[in-house]
């Protein structure tokens, strides 16, 4: 019996967490290969973060953002700014990635209105995941999450995804097709293009063609469309640079972030917007947006300490080699397996996609629940991996993601890979 509205069937009780390990009731240690939902950057149990939260709780615990600002938040925004590839960035903290994307979409619309342009359409891609609240669920393209809620959604303009494993089109072709779709609905009505720079929870770390992002950025600029990069999963070092935008030298108008930014020590999302947008809506006084807990001082204290640890321990620099080590070990163990279609990703955002047939790359029948069986076997073997059951097209497919803390040791990374490999072999033979 439980009074908790649980999200899993009989989940084990986590009793302590340290570094890359979560210990469950009975004393069994589980390696946090998925960092929860690909959310842990600095590892569990950091006393510095606990101390910063405690100190802030007795300094200014909470002050509403329409009435006050706080030193801790001002300092955090100033130290974050140099890492963000956005001109004159302004930091709008919220309570999670979904809220960050809701904020970004509303800001894009308000920005256009402030400049006298009545644009309201949001373009988002096939195979996207932007969150689970109603607005961003509409932008997401994942059949299992949308099921039942269809009457509430359908306003997003769906444009092609970018998955070089399953799609041979070049980035230039995809950008041209995207522009064509937008022209059909009226490109001067499009407020924003919202996309994950590298596939995430739906497409399992799928990479775009190399020329995709520069072409999309040009298309957005040429047509006055606000470019929102959803870096909730990729931001704060996860792919080996501070933001995935850096891999292509992009300068988006808005970046949204969450997950690794606070590493789980505080429920946090960030809408990082160009000063030009923030100034326009401030002047027009038309962005009546925020939440009770936005700009929370204790969130800023936690997150500032996480940022400090990422910088001090050079964790972004650690991600590249750590990711190469982990992926090389996965390739060693699974690269030739007849049911492994692809091992992919960047930095410490990695995925293994499973296929029924390596020749055709056809997916398994979902009824076989291949992903679920592998996730369970991996947990039993002592490592968490994150499921994707929609990596082919947003509705079918089997993949697992690994996204461990950046601070994981080489021995821990090897053990994560080995436990996943043995679980795959146990399930698929
Ligand atoms: C790319 C992306 N955007 C948004 C979200 C939603 O974030 P949250 O679950 O914090 O609301 C996620 C969560 O997985 C994500 O991966």
XYZ file of C-alpha atoms and ligand atoms in Angstrom:
445
model
C 0.000 0.000 0.000
C 1.224 3.470 -0.840
C -0.300 6.915 -0.801
C 2.200 8.030 -3.397
C 0.773 8.308 -6.910
C 3.661 6.214 -8.182
C 5.092 6.422 -11.721
C 6.321 2.835 -11.851
C 5.079 -0.545 -10.709
C 6.523 -1.222 -7.253
C 9.607 0.965 -7.660
C 12.477 0.024 -5.337
C 13.160 2.501 -2.533
C 16.274 4.608 -3.059
C 17.904 5.104 0.326
C 21.120 6.920 -0.515
C 23.005 8.346 -3.458
C 26.684 9.170 -3.820
C 28.699 9.936 -6.939
C 27.341 7.750 -9.741
C 25.680 5.224 -7.443
C 22.186 4.964 -5.992
C 21.731 2.454 -3.180
C 18.368 0.781 -2.768
C 16.696 -0.807 0.233
C 18.561 -3.986 1.122
C 21.879 -2.359 0.244
C 22.112 -3.139 -3.470
C 24.058 -0.524 -5.435
C 22.837 0.620 -8.837
C 25.047 2.624 -11.191
C 23.176 5.680 -12.443
C 23.973 5.116 -16.103
C 21.069 7.263 -17.216
C 21.600 9.973 -14.591
C 17.861 9.621 -13.869
C 16.332 11.161 -16.987
C 19.749 12.163 -18.438
C 19.785 14.856 -15.790
C 22.813 14.375 -13.567
C 26.000 16.269 -14.378
C 28.046 16.502 -11.158
C 27.107 13.253 -9.425
C 25.028 12.659 -6.317
C 25.667 13.709 -2.738
C 27.706 16.888 -3.199
C 28.064 18.584 0.183
C 28.858 21.978 -1.431
C 25.428 22.135 -3.033
C 23.701 21.086 0.171
C 25.585 23.812 2.082
C 24.681 26.484 -0.492
C 20.985 25.571 -0.336
C 21.042 25.554 3.477
C 22.785 28.920 3.637
C 20.370 30.485 1.165
C 17.413 29.123 3.144
C 18.469 31.231 6.093
C 19.518 34.284 4.040
C 16.628 34.892 1.634
C 14.629 31.685 1.248
C 12.064 33.080 -1.163
C 11.212 36.456 -2.598
C 8.712 36.758 -5.421
C 10.256 37.808 -8.710
C 7.680 40.500 -9.487
C 8.677 42.190 -6.224
C 12.404 41.508 -5.722
C 15.582 40.297 -7.298
C 18.333 38.646 -5.255
C 22.128 38.842 -5.224
C 22.423 35.095 -5.602
C 20.401 35.112 -8.835
C 22.203 38.172 -10.209
C 25.551 36.463 -9.555
C 24.367 33.209 -11.111
C 23.149 34.896 -14.296
C 26.409 36.854 -14.609
C 28.558 33.744 -14.247
C 26.411 31.727 -16.652
C 26.280 34.401 -19.373
C 29.787 33.860 -20.838
C 28.968 30.192 -21.521
C 25.746 30.844 -23.448
C 26.008 31.373 -27.225
C 23.405 34.144 -27.200
C 23.941 37.887 -27.523
C 23.405 39.825 -24.285
C 21.682 36.811 -22.704
C 18.951 37.180 -20.069
C 18.228 34.290 -17.722
C 14.614 33.405 -16.830
C 14.652 30.520 -14.308
C 11.594 28.296 -13.943
C 10.888 24.896 -12.392
C 11.640 22.468 -15.232
C 12.223 21.902 -18.930
C 8.543 21.920 -19.893
C 8.035 25.285 -18.206
C 11.173 26.580 -19.906
C 9.772 25.674 -23.329
C 6.349 27.115 -22.493
C 8.147 30.312 -21.510
C 10.192 30.354 -24.718
C 7.190 29.869 -27.008
C 5.208 32.611 -25.279
C 8.209 34.925 -25.349
C 8.625 34.401 -29.101
C 4.998 35.342 -29.720
C 5.161 38.357 -27.392
C 8.378 39.532 -29.059
C 6.716 39.560 -32.479
C 3.642 41.307 -31.098
C 5.866 43.914 -29.457
C 7.269 44.660 -32.901
C 3.852 44.791 -34.524
C 3.933 41.337 -36.136
C 1.043 39.001 -35.441
C 2.928 35.700 -35.680
C 1.665 32.786 -33.617
C 2.588 29.482 -35.286
C 5.179 27.219 -33.667
C 7.142 24.915 -35.956
C 8.459 21.751 -34.345
C 9.917 18.584 -35.789
C 8.857 15.024 -36.297
C 10.226 12.954 -33.442
C 10.554 15.910 -31.068
C 10.271 15.844 -27.302
C 9.772 19.183 -25.598
C 7.924 18.196 -22.439
C 4.640 17.042 -21.060
C 2.528 20.079 -20.165
C -0.277 20.764 -22.629
C 1.430 23.462 -24.679
C 4.708 21.648 -25.180
C 3.015 18.282 -25.561
C 1.548 19.776 -28.723
C 5.065 20.565 -29.934
C 6.275 17.081 -28.955
C 5.777 14.242 -31.404
C 5.563 11.070 -29.402
C 2.505 8.917 -29.954
C 2.500 7.241 -26.535
C 2.513 10.547 -24.662
C -0.035 12.232 -26.872
C -2.480 9.287 -26.812
C -5.794 10.361 -25.306
C -4.989 14.050 -25.364
C -5.493 14.561 -29.106
C -8.496 16.872 -28.659
C -6.193 19.325 -26.895
C -3.440 19.415 -29.448
C -2.866 19.931 -33.145
C -1.729 23.530 -33.389
C 1.943 22.851 -34.086
C 3.263 23.018 -37.640
C 5.073 19.716 -38.023
C 8.298 19.887 -40.028
C 10.777 17.109 -40.882
C 13.021 15.702 -38.185
C 16.748 15.204 -38.660
C 17.985 11.665 -38.059
C 20.904 10.698 -40.216
C 20.616 7.030 -39.227
C 17.196 6.626 -40.818
C 17.081 9.460 -43.330
C 19.553 9.979 -46.148
C 18.529 13.535 -46.965
C 21.180 16.211 -46.543
C 20.765 19.093 -44.126
C 20.242 21.447 -47.071
C 17.420 19.255 -48.368
C 15.791 19.021 -44.934
C 16.023 22.787 -44.436
C 14.521 23.413 -47.885
C 11.692 21.004 -47.138
C 11.139 22.669 -43.771
C 10.922 26.063 -45.440
C 8.487 24.661 -47.992
C 6.169 23.386 -45.220
C 6.316 26.778 -43.532
C 5.562 28.597 -46.793
C 2.481 26.421 -47.227
C 1.074 27.541 -43.862
C 2.283 31.128 -44.302
C 5.870 31.681 -43.242
C 5.147 35.227 -42.055
C 2.779 33.726 -39.454
C 5.493 31.501 -37.970
C 6.666 32.813 -34.598
C 9.291 30.233 -33.725
C 11.143 27.126 -34.787
C 11.582 24.909 -31.706
C 13.941 21.937 -31.878
C 16.425 19.795 -29.996
C 19.875 20.181 -31.580
C 20.491 16.445 -31.135
C 17.645 13.949 -30.740
C 16.657 13.238 -27.157
C 14.036 11.195 -25.364
C 12.049 10.372 -28.523
C 14.714 9.847 -31.183
C 17.375 8.532 -28.785
C 20.424 10.716 -29.430
C 19.859 10.746 -33.205
C 22.342 13.059 -34.903
C 21.432 15.468 -37.709
C 23.457 15.717 -40.924
C 26.417 18.086 -40.419
C 25.034 20.777 -42.716
C 21.546 20.742 -41.147
C 21.840 23.320 -38.375
C 23.630 26.082 -40.285
C 20.990 25.754 -43.028
C 18.115 25.906 -40.537
C 19.624 28.897 -38.745
C 19.936 30.758 -42.083
C 16.343 29.889 -42.992
C 15.053 31.203 -39.642
C 17.058 34.436 -39.940
C 15.947 35.056 -43.507
C 12.300 34.662 -42.545
C 12.196 36.498 -39.220
C 11.525 33.292 -37.254
C 12.734 33.077 -33.637
C 15.084 30.106 -33.312
C 14.563 28.260 -30.020
C 17.049 25.490 -29.323
C 15.702 23.093 -26.731
C 18.874 22.156 -24.875
C 17.075 20.768 -21.845
C 18.837 17.456 -22.433
C 21.953 18.598 -24.316
C 22.839 21.778 -22.402
C 25.454 22.391 -19.728
C 28.090 20.092 -21.174
C 26.176 16.882 -21.864
C 27.463 16.579 -25.449
C 31.014 17.792 -24.746
C 30.535 21.537 -25.231
C 28.651 23.934 -22.980
C 25.754 23.873 -25.399
C 25.191 21.630 -28.419
C 24.728 24.876 -30.396
C 28.500 25.316 -30.052
C 29.179 22.260 -32.235
C 27.828 24.201 -35.213
C 28.669 27.736 -34.061
C 24.967 28.608 -33.795
C 23.657 31.834 -32.235
C 20.007 31.051 -31.469
C 17.555 33.659 -30.151
C 16.537 31.462 -27.219
C 18.013 28.387 -25.566
C 16.029 26.384 -23.051
C 17.827 24.260 -20.487
C 17.210 22.203 -17.355
C 18.451 18.764 -16.300
C 22.291 19.031 -16.083
C 22.026 22.721 -15.133
C 20.952 21.798 -11.605
C 21.932 18.120 -11.737
C 18.774 17.319 -9.790
C 19.636 19.312 -6.660
C 16.794 21.716 -7.479
C 13.859 21.291 -9.881
C 14.949 23.842 -12.436
C 14.524 24.951 -16.010
C 15.986 27.971 -17.754
C 14.778 30.129 -20.592
C 17.892 31.908 -21.885
C 16.874 34.701 -24.225
C 18.675 37.302 -26.295
C 18.565 40.742 -24.662
C 16.896 42.119 -27.786
C 13.836 39.933 -27.098
C 13.718 40.703 -23.369
C 14.046 44.446 -24.036
C 11.312 44.437 -26.681
C 8.728 42.797 -24.413
C 9.771 44.946 -21.456
C 9.185 48.076 -23.514
C 5.851 46.802 -24.844
C 4.886 45.516 -21.368
C 3.292 42.517 -23.057
C 4.999 39.510 -21.465
C 2.764 38.782 -18.484
C 4.478 35.523 -17.713
C 5.967 33.759 -14.718
C 5.255 31.285 -11.973
C 5.181 31.370 -8.192
C 8.598 29.714 -8.013
C 10.315 31.385 -10.985
C 13.666 33.051 -10.150
C 13.803 31.116 -6.864
C 16.790 32.183 -4.722
C 17.409 28.678 -3.389
C 17.301 27.336 -6.934
C 19.851 29.969 -7.891
C 22.068 28.995 -4.935
C 21.919 25.303 -5.854
C 22.448 25.917 -9.533
C 25.254 28.433 -9.054
C 27.113 25.823 -7.025
C 26.524 23.177 -9.693
C 27.898 25.622 -12.293
C 30.892 26.313 -10.085
C 31.616 22.584 -9.734
C 31.281 22.028 -13.499
C 33.807 24.847 -14.067
C 36.184 24.000 -11.191
C 36.430 20.316 -12.057
C 36.554 20.947 -15.847
C 33.637 18.557 -16.250
C 32.656 19.778 -19.723
C 36.167 18.902 -20.890
C 35.793 15.492 -19.234
C 32.631 14.642 -21.207
C 34.296 14.171 -24.620
C 36.841 11.522 -23.583
C 34.356 9.889 -21.182
C 31.822 9.572 -23.994
C 34.411 8.110 -26.341
C 35.404 5.540 -23.750
C 31.810 4.539 -23.055
C 30.814 4.345 -26.697
C 33.958 2.397 -27.670
C 33.112 -0.196 -25.032
C 29.523 -0.431 -26.272
C 30.776 -0.854 -29.839
C 33.191 -3.584 -28.658
C 30.408 -5.467 -26.927
C 27.483 -4.854 -29.263
C 28.775 -3.447 -32.560
C 28.413 -6.732 -34.435
C 25.200 -7.892 -32.795
C 22.553 -8.775 -35.409
C 19.871 -6.819 -33.529
C 21.886 -3.671 -32.905
C 21.140 -1.171 -35.629
C 23.071 1.814 -34.392
C 25.260 2.997 -31.517
C 25.266 6.765 -31.586
C 25.249 10.083 -29.827
C 27.727 12.704 -28.755
C 29.654 13.111 -25.513
C 27.720 11.515 -22.661
C 24.436 11.392 -24.539
C 24.607 7.941 -26.100
C 22.082 5.429 -27.378
C 21.872 1.904 -28.697
C 19.048 1.290 -31.171
C 17.738 -2.271 -31.538
C 16.289 -3.627 -34.774
C 14.560 -6.853 -35.737
C 16.634 -7.108 -38.862
C 19.948 -5.414 -39.502
C 19.608 -5.672 -43.255
C 16.322 -3.786 -43.510
C 16.745 -1.949 -40.178
C 13.097 -2.762 -39.523
C 12.117 -2.281 -35.886
C 10.839 -5.040 -33.616
C 7.135 -5.428 -33.135
C 6.418 -3.215 -30.113
C 4.447 -6.088 -28.573
C 7.789 -7.812 -27.960
C 8.671 -5.021 -25.503
C 12.356 -5.325 -26.277
C 13.293 -1.998 -24.700
C 11.359 -2.677 -21.522
C 12.981 -6.112 -21.157
C 16.463 -4.663 -21.636
C 15.815 -1.827 -19.173
C 14.680 -4.360 -16.553
C 17.600 -6.706 -17.211
C 20.021 -3.786 -16.956
C 18.527 -2.677 -13.633
C 18.839 -6.218 -12.352
C 22.472 -6.189 -13.520
C 23.006 -2.938 -11.589
C 22.738 -0.063 -14.068
C 19.967 2.358 -15.001
C 19.392 3.034 -18.703
C 16.711 5.293 -20.164
C 14.103 3.803 -22.515
C 13.067 5.097 -25.911
C 10.190 3.212 -27.508
C 9.607 5.690 -30.306
C 12.999 6.219 -31.899
C 12.001 5.242 -35.449
C 9.291 7.816 -36.051
C 7.847 8.952 -32.741
C 5.654 5.885 -32.420
C 7.695 2.697 -32.729
C 11.266 1.588 -32.186
C 13.492 0.281 -29.445
C 16.489 2.016 -27.947
C 18.134 2.705 -24.640
C 19.982 5.871 -23.717
C 22.982 6.247 -21.455
C 23.642 9.657 -19.929
C 25.699 9.225 -16.763
C 27.113 11.982 -14.535
C 30.089 13.760 -16.147
C 32.015 12.980 -12.972
C 31.733 9.195 -13.464
C 35.099 7.473 -13.197
C 36.541 5.353 -16.009
C 35.885 2.218 -13.951
C 32.246 3.239 -13.479
C 31.810 3.983 -17.184
C 33.279 0.573 -18.059
C 30.973 -1.147 -15.595
C 27.936 0.691 -16.995
C 28.820 -0.423 -20.519
C 29.572 -4.005 -19.470
C 26.322 -4.343 -17.512
C 24.297 -3.006 -20.433
C 26.085 -5.293 -22.896
C 25.458 -8.398 -20.775
C 21.789 -7.414 -20.368
C 21.317 -7.001 -24.108
C 22.914 -10.389 -24.704
C 20.702 -11.957 -22.032
C 17.545 -10.557 -23.660
C 18.382 -10.832 -27.361
C 20.848 -13.722 -27.297
C 14.675 18.075 -24.852
C 13.732 18.128 -23.690
N 12.919 19.181 -23.548
C 12.058 19.278 -22.514
C 11.981 18.302 -21.569
C 10.998 18.434 -20.443
O 11.672 18.716 -19.269
P 10.954 18.469 -17.846
O 10.725 17.002 -17.746
O 11.971 19.003 -16.866
O 9.707 19.266 -17.853
C 12.814 17.176 -21.670
C 12.735 16.092 -20.670
O 13.104 14.973 -20.909
C 13.713 17.084 -22.760
O 14.519 16.030 -22.917
